CSV table of C-alpha atoms and ligand atoms in Angstrom, one decimal:
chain,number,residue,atom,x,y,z
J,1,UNK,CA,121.5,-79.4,-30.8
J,2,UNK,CA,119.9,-76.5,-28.3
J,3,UNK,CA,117.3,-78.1,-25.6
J,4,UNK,CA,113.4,-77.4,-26.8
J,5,UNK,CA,112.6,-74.1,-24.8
J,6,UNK,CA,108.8,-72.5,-24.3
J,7,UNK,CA,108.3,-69.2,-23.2
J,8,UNK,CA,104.5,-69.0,-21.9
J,9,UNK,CA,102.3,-68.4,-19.2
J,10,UNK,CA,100.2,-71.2,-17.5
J,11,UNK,CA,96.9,-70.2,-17.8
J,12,UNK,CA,97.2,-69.1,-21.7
J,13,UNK,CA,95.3,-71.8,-23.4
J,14,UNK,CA,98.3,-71.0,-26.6
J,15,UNK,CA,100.8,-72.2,-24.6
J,16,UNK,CA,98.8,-75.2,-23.4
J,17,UNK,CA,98.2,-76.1,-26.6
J,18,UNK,CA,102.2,-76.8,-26.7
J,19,UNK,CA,102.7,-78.2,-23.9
J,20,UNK,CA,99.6,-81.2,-24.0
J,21,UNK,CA,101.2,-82.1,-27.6
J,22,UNK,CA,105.0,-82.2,-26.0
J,23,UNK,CA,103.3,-84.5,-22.8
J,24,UNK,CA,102.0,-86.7,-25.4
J,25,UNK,CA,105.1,-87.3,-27.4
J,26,UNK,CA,106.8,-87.5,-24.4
J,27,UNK,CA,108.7,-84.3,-25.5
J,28,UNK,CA,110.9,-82.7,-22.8
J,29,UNK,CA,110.7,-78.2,-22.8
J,30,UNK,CA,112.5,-76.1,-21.0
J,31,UNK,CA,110.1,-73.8,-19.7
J,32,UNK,CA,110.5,-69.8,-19.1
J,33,UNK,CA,107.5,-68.0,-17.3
J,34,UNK,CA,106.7,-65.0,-19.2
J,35,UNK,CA,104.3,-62.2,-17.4
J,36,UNK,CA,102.0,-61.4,-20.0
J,37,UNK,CA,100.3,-58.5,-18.2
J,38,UNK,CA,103.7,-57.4,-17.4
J,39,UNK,CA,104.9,-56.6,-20.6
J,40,UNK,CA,107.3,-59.0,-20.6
J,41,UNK,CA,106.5,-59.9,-24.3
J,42,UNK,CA,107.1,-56.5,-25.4
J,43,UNK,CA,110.9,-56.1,-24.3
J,44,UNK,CA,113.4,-55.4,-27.1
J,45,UNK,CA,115.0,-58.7,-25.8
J,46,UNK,CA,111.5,-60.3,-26.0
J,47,UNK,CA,110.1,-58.6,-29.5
J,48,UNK,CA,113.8,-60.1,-31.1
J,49,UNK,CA,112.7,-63.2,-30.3
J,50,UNK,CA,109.4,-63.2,-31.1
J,51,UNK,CA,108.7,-60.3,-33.2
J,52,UNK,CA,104.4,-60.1,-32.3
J,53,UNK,CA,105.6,-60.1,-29.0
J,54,UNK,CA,103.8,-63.1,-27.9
J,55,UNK,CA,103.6,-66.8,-26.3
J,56,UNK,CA,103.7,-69.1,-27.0
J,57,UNK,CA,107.6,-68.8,-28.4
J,58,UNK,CA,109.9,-71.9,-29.0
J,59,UNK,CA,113.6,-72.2,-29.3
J,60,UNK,CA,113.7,-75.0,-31.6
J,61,UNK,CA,116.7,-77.7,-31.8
J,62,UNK,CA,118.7,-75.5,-34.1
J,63,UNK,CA,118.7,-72.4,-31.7
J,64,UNK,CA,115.9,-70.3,-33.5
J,65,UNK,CA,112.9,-69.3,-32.3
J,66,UNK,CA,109.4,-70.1,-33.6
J,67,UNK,CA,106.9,-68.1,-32.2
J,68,UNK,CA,102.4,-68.6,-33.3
J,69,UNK,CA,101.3,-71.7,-31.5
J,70,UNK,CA,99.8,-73.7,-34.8
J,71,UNK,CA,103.4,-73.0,-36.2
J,72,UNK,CA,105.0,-74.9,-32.8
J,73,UNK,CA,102.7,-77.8,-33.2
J,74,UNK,CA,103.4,-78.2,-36.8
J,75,UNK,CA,107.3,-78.6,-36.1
J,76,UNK,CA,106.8,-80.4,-33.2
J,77,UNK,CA,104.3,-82.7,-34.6
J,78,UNK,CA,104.8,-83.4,-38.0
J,79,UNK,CA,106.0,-86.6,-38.5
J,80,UNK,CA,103.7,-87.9,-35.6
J,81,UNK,CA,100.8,-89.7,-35.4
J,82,UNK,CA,98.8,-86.2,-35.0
J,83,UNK,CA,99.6,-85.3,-38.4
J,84,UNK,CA,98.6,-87.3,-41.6
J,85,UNK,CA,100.5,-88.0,-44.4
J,86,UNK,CA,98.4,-87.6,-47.6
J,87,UNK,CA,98.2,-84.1,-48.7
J,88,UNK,CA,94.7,-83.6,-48.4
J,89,UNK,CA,94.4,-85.2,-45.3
J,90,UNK,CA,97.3,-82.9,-43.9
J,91,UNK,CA,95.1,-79.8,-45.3
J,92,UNK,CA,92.3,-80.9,-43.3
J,93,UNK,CA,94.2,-81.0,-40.4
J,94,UNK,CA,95.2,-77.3,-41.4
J,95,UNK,CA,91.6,-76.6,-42.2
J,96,UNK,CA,90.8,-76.7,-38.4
J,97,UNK,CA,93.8,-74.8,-37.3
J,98,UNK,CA,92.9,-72.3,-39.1
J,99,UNK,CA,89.1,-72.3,-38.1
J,100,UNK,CA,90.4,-72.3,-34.5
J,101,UNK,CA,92.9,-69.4,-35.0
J,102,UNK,CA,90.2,-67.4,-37.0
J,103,UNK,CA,86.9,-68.7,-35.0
J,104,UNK,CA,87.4,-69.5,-31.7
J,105,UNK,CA,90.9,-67.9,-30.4
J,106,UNK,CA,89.9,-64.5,-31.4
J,107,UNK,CA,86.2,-64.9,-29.7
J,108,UNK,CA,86.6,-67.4,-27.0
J,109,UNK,CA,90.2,-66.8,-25.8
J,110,UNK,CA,89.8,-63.2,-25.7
J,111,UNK,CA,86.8,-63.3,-23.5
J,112,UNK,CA,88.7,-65.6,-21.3
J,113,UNK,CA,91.6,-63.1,-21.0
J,114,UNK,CA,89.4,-60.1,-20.1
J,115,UNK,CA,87.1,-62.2,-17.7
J,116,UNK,CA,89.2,-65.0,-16.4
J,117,UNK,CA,92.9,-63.5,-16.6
J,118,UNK,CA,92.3,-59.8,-16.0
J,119,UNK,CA,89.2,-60.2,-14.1
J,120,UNK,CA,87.6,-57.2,-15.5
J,121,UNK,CA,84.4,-58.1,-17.0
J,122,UNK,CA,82.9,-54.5,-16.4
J,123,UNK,CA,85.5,-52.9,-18.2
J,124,UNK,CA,85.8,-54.7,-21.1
J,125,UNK,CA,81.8,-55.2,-21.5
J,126,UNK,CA,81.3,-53.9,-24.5
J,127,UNK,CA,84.4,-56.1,-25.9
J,128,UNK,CA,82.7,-59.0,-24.6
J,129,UNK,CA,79.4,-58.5,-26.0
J,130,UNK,CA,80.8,-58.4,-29.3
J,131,UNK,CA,82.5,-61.3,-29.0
J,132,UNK,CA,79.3,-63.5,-27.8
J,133,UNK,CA,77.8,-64.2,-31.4
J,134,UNK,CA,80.9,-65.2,-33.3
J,135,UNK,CA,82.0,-66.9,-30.5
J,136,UNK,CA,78.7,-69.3,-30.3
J,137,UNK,CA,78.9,-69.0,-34.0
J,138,UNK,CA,82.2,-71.1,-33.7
J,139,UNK,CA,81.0,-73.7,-31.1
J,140,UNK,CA,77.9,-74.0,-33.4
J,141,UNK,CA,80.2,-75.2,-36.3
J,142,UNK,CA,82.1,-77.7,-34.6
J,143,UNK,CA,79.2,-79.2,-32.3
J,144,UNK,CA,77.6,-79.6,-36.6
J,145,UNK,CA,80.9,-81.3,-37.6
J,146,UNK,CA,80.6,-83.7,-34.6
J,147,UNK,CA,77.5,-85.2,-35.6
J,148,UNK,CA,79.5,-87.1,-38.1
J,149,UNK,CA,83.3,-87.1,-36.9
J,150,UNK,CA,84.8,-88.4,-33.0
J,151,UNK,CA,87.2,-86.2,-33.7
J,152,UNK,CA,89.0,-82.9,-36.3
J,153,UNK,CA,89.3,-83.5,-38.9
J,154,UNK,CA,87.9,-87.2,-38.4
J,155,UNK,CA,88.6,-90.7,-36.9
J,156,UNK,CA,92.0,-90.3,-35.0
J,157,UNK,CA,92.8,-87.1,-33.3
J,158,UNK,CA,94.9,-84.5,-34.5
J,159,UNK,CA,97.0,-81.6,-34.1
J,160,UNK,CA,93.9,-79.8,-34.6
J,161,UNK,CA,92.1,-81.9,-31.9
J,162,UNK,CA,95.4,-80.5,-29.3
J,163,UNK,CA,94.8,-76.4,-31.2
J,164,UNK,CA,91.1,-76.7,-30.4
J,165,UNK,CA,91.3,-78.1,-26.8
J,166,UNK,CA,93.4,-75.1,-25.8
J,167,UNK,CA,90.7,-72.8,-25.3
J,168,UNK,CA,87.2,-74.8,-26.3
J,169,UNK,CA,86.8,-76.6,-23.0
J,170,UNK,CA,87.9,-73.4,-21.1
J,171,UNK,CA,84.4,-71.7,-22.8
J,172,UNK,CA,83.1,-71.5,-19.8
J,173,UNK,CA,85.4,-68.9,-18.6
J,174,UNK,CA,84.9,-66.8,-21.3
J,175,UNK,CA,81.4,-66.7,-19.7
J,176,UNK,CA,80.4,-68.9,-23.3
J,177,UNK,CA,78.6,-72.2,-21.4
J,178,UNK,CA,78.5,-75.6,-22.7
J,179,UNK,CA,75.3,-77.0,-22.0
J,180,UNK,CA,73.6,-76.4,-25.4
J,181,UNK,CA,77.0,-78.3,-26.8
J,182,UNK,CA,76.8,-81.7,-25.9
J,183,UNK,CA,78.9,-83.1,-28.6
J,184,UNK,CA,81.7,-80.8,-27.9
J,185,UNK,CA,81.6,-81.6,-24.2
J,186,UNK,CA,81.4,-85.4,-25.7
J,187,UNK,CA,84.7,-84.7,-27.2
J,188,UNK,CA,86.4,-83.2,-24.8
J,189,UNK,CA,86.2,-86.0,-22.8
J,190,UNK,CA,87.5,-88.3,-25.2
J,191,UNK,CA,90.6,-85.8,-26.0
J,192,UNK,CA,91.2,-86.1,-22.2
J,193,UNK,CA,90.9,-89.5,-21.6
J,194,UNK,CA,93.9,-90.2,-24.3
J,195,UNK,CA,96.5,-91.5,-23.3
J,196,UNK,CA,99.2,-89.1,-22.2
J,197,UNK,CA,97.3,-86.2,-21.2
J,198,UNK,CA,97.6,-83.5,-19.1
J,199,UNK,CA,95.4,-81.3,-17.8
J,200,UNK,CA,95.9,-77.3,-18.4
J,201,UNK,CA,97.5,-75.9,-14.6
J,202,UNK,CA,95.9,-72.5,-14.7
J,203,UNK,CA,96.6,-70.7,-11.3
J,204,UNK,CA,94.2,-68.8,-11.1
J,205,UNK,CA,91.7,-71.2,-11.2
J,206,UNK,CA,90.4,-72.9,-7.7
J,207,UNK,CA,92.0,-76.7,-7.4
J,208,UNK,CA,88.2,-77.8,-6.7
J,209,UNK,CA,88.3,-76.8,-10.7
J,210,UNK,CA,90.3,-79.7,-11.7
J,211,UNK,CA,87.4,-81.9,-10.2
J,212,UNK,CA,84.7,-80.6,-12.2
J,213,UNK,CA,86.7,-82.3,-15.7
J,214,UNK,CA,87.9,-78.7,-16.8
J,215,UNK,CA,90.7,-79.1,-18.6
R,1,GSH,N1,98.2,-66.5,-32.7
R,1,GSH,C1,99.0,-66.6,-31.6
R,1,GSH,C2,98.4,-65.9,-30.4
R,1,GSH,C3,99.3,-65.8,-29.2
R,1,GSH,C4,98.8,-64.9,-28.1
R,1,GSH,O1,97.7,-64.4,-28.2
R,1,GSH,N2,99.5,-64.9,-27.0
R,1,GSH,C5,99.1,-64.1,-25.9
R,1,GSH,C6,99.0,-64.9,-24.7
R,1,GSH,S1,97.8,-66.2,-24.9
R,1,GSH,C7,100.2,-63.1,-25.6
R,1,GSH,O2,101.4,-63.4,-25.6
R,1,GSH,N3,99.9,-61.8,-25.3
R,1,GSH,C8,100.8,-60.8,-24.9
R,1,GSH,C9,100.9,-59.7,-25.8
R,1,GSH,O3,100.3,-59.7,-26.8
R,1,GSH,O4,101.7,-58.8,-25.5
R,1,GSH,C10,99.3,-68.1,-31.2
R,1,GSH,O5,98.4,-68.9,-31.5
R,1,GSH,O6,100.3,-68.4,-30.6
């Protein structure tokens, strides 16, 4: 049986994602910085592993490698108390991870990368300004859910509880604020005060950070 192995980059909410579910299953990974804005996941090497040429990637116990985050939580957390095990309740759970890979990765993580990561909010204005609606769009539909649910899909969390905390708490570096979402700033709090988390150790963020309850 190979040892679990992630390839990722700290402050890439994807590979967080991974890495909060393995802390709380008490999971052990190798782990392999990749330099994103390197072009490290574009090597031949890289792209034969991981053939979209991103991280998150895992080598899983049989030697393969699973790249697409939602996919790595699924095989790492199926069978868990994060996933269900009636059908329908499992496709809820899906239902959410796909929302957040649809929604709120494409609007919100984005942002983050060309603000927060690349720290070049001039150049990529126009970028950014198209993301801003759909992106609020998305944080509208799951402040909505939360009027009736503690958590995604509902009363215990989830994988998609771990796929949404990745980047939703992070907003704010994406320049999307939180203030009008109270519930989702509710839940965040209660995804961080479970047992067995860990907070996201983004480098380029100042320590003081950690203080304010980002993630
Ligand atoms: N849908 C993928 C997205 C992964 C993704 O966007 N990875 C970024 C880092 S957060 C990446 O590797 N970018 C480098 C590249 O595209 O070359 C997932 O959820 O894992």
């Amino acid at each position: 049986v190979a040892a679990l192995r992630l390839w990722g980059q700290e402050a890439s909410g994807n590979c967080y994602k991974v890495k909060l579910l393995a802390a709380h299953l008490g999971i052990a990974l190798e782990w392999v910085r990749v330099d994103v804005t390197k072009g490290e996941t574009r090597t031949p090497a890289f792209l034969a592993m991981s053939p979209a040429g991103q991280v998150p990637l895992l080598r899983c116990a049989d030697g393969s490698h699973l790249p697409e985050s939602g996919a790595i939580l699924w095989y790492l957390g199926d069978g868990t108390r994060f996933v269900p095990t009636d059908p329908l309740a499992r496709a809820r759970v899906l239902q959410w991870m796909f929302f957040e890979q649809y929604r709120i990765e494409p609007n919100i993580a984005t942002s983050r990368f060309w603000i927060h990561l690349l720290n070049e909010a001039d150049r990529y204005a126009a970028e950014i300004a198209a993301k801003r609606e759909p992106g609020l769009a998305a944080l509208a539909v799951m402040e909505a859910h939360l009027a009736a649910a503690d958590f995604f899909p509902g009363g215990a969390p989830s994988l998609a509880d771990i796929a949404l905390y990745g980047y939703v708490p992070c907003a704010p570096e994406g320049g999307f604020a939180l203030d009008a979402f109270p519930r989702i700033r509710a839940w965040a709090q209660r995804v961080a005060a479970l047992s067995g988390h860990i907070a996201m150790h983004d480098p380029l963020r100042p320590p003081s950070a950690y203080v304010k309850g980002l993630p």
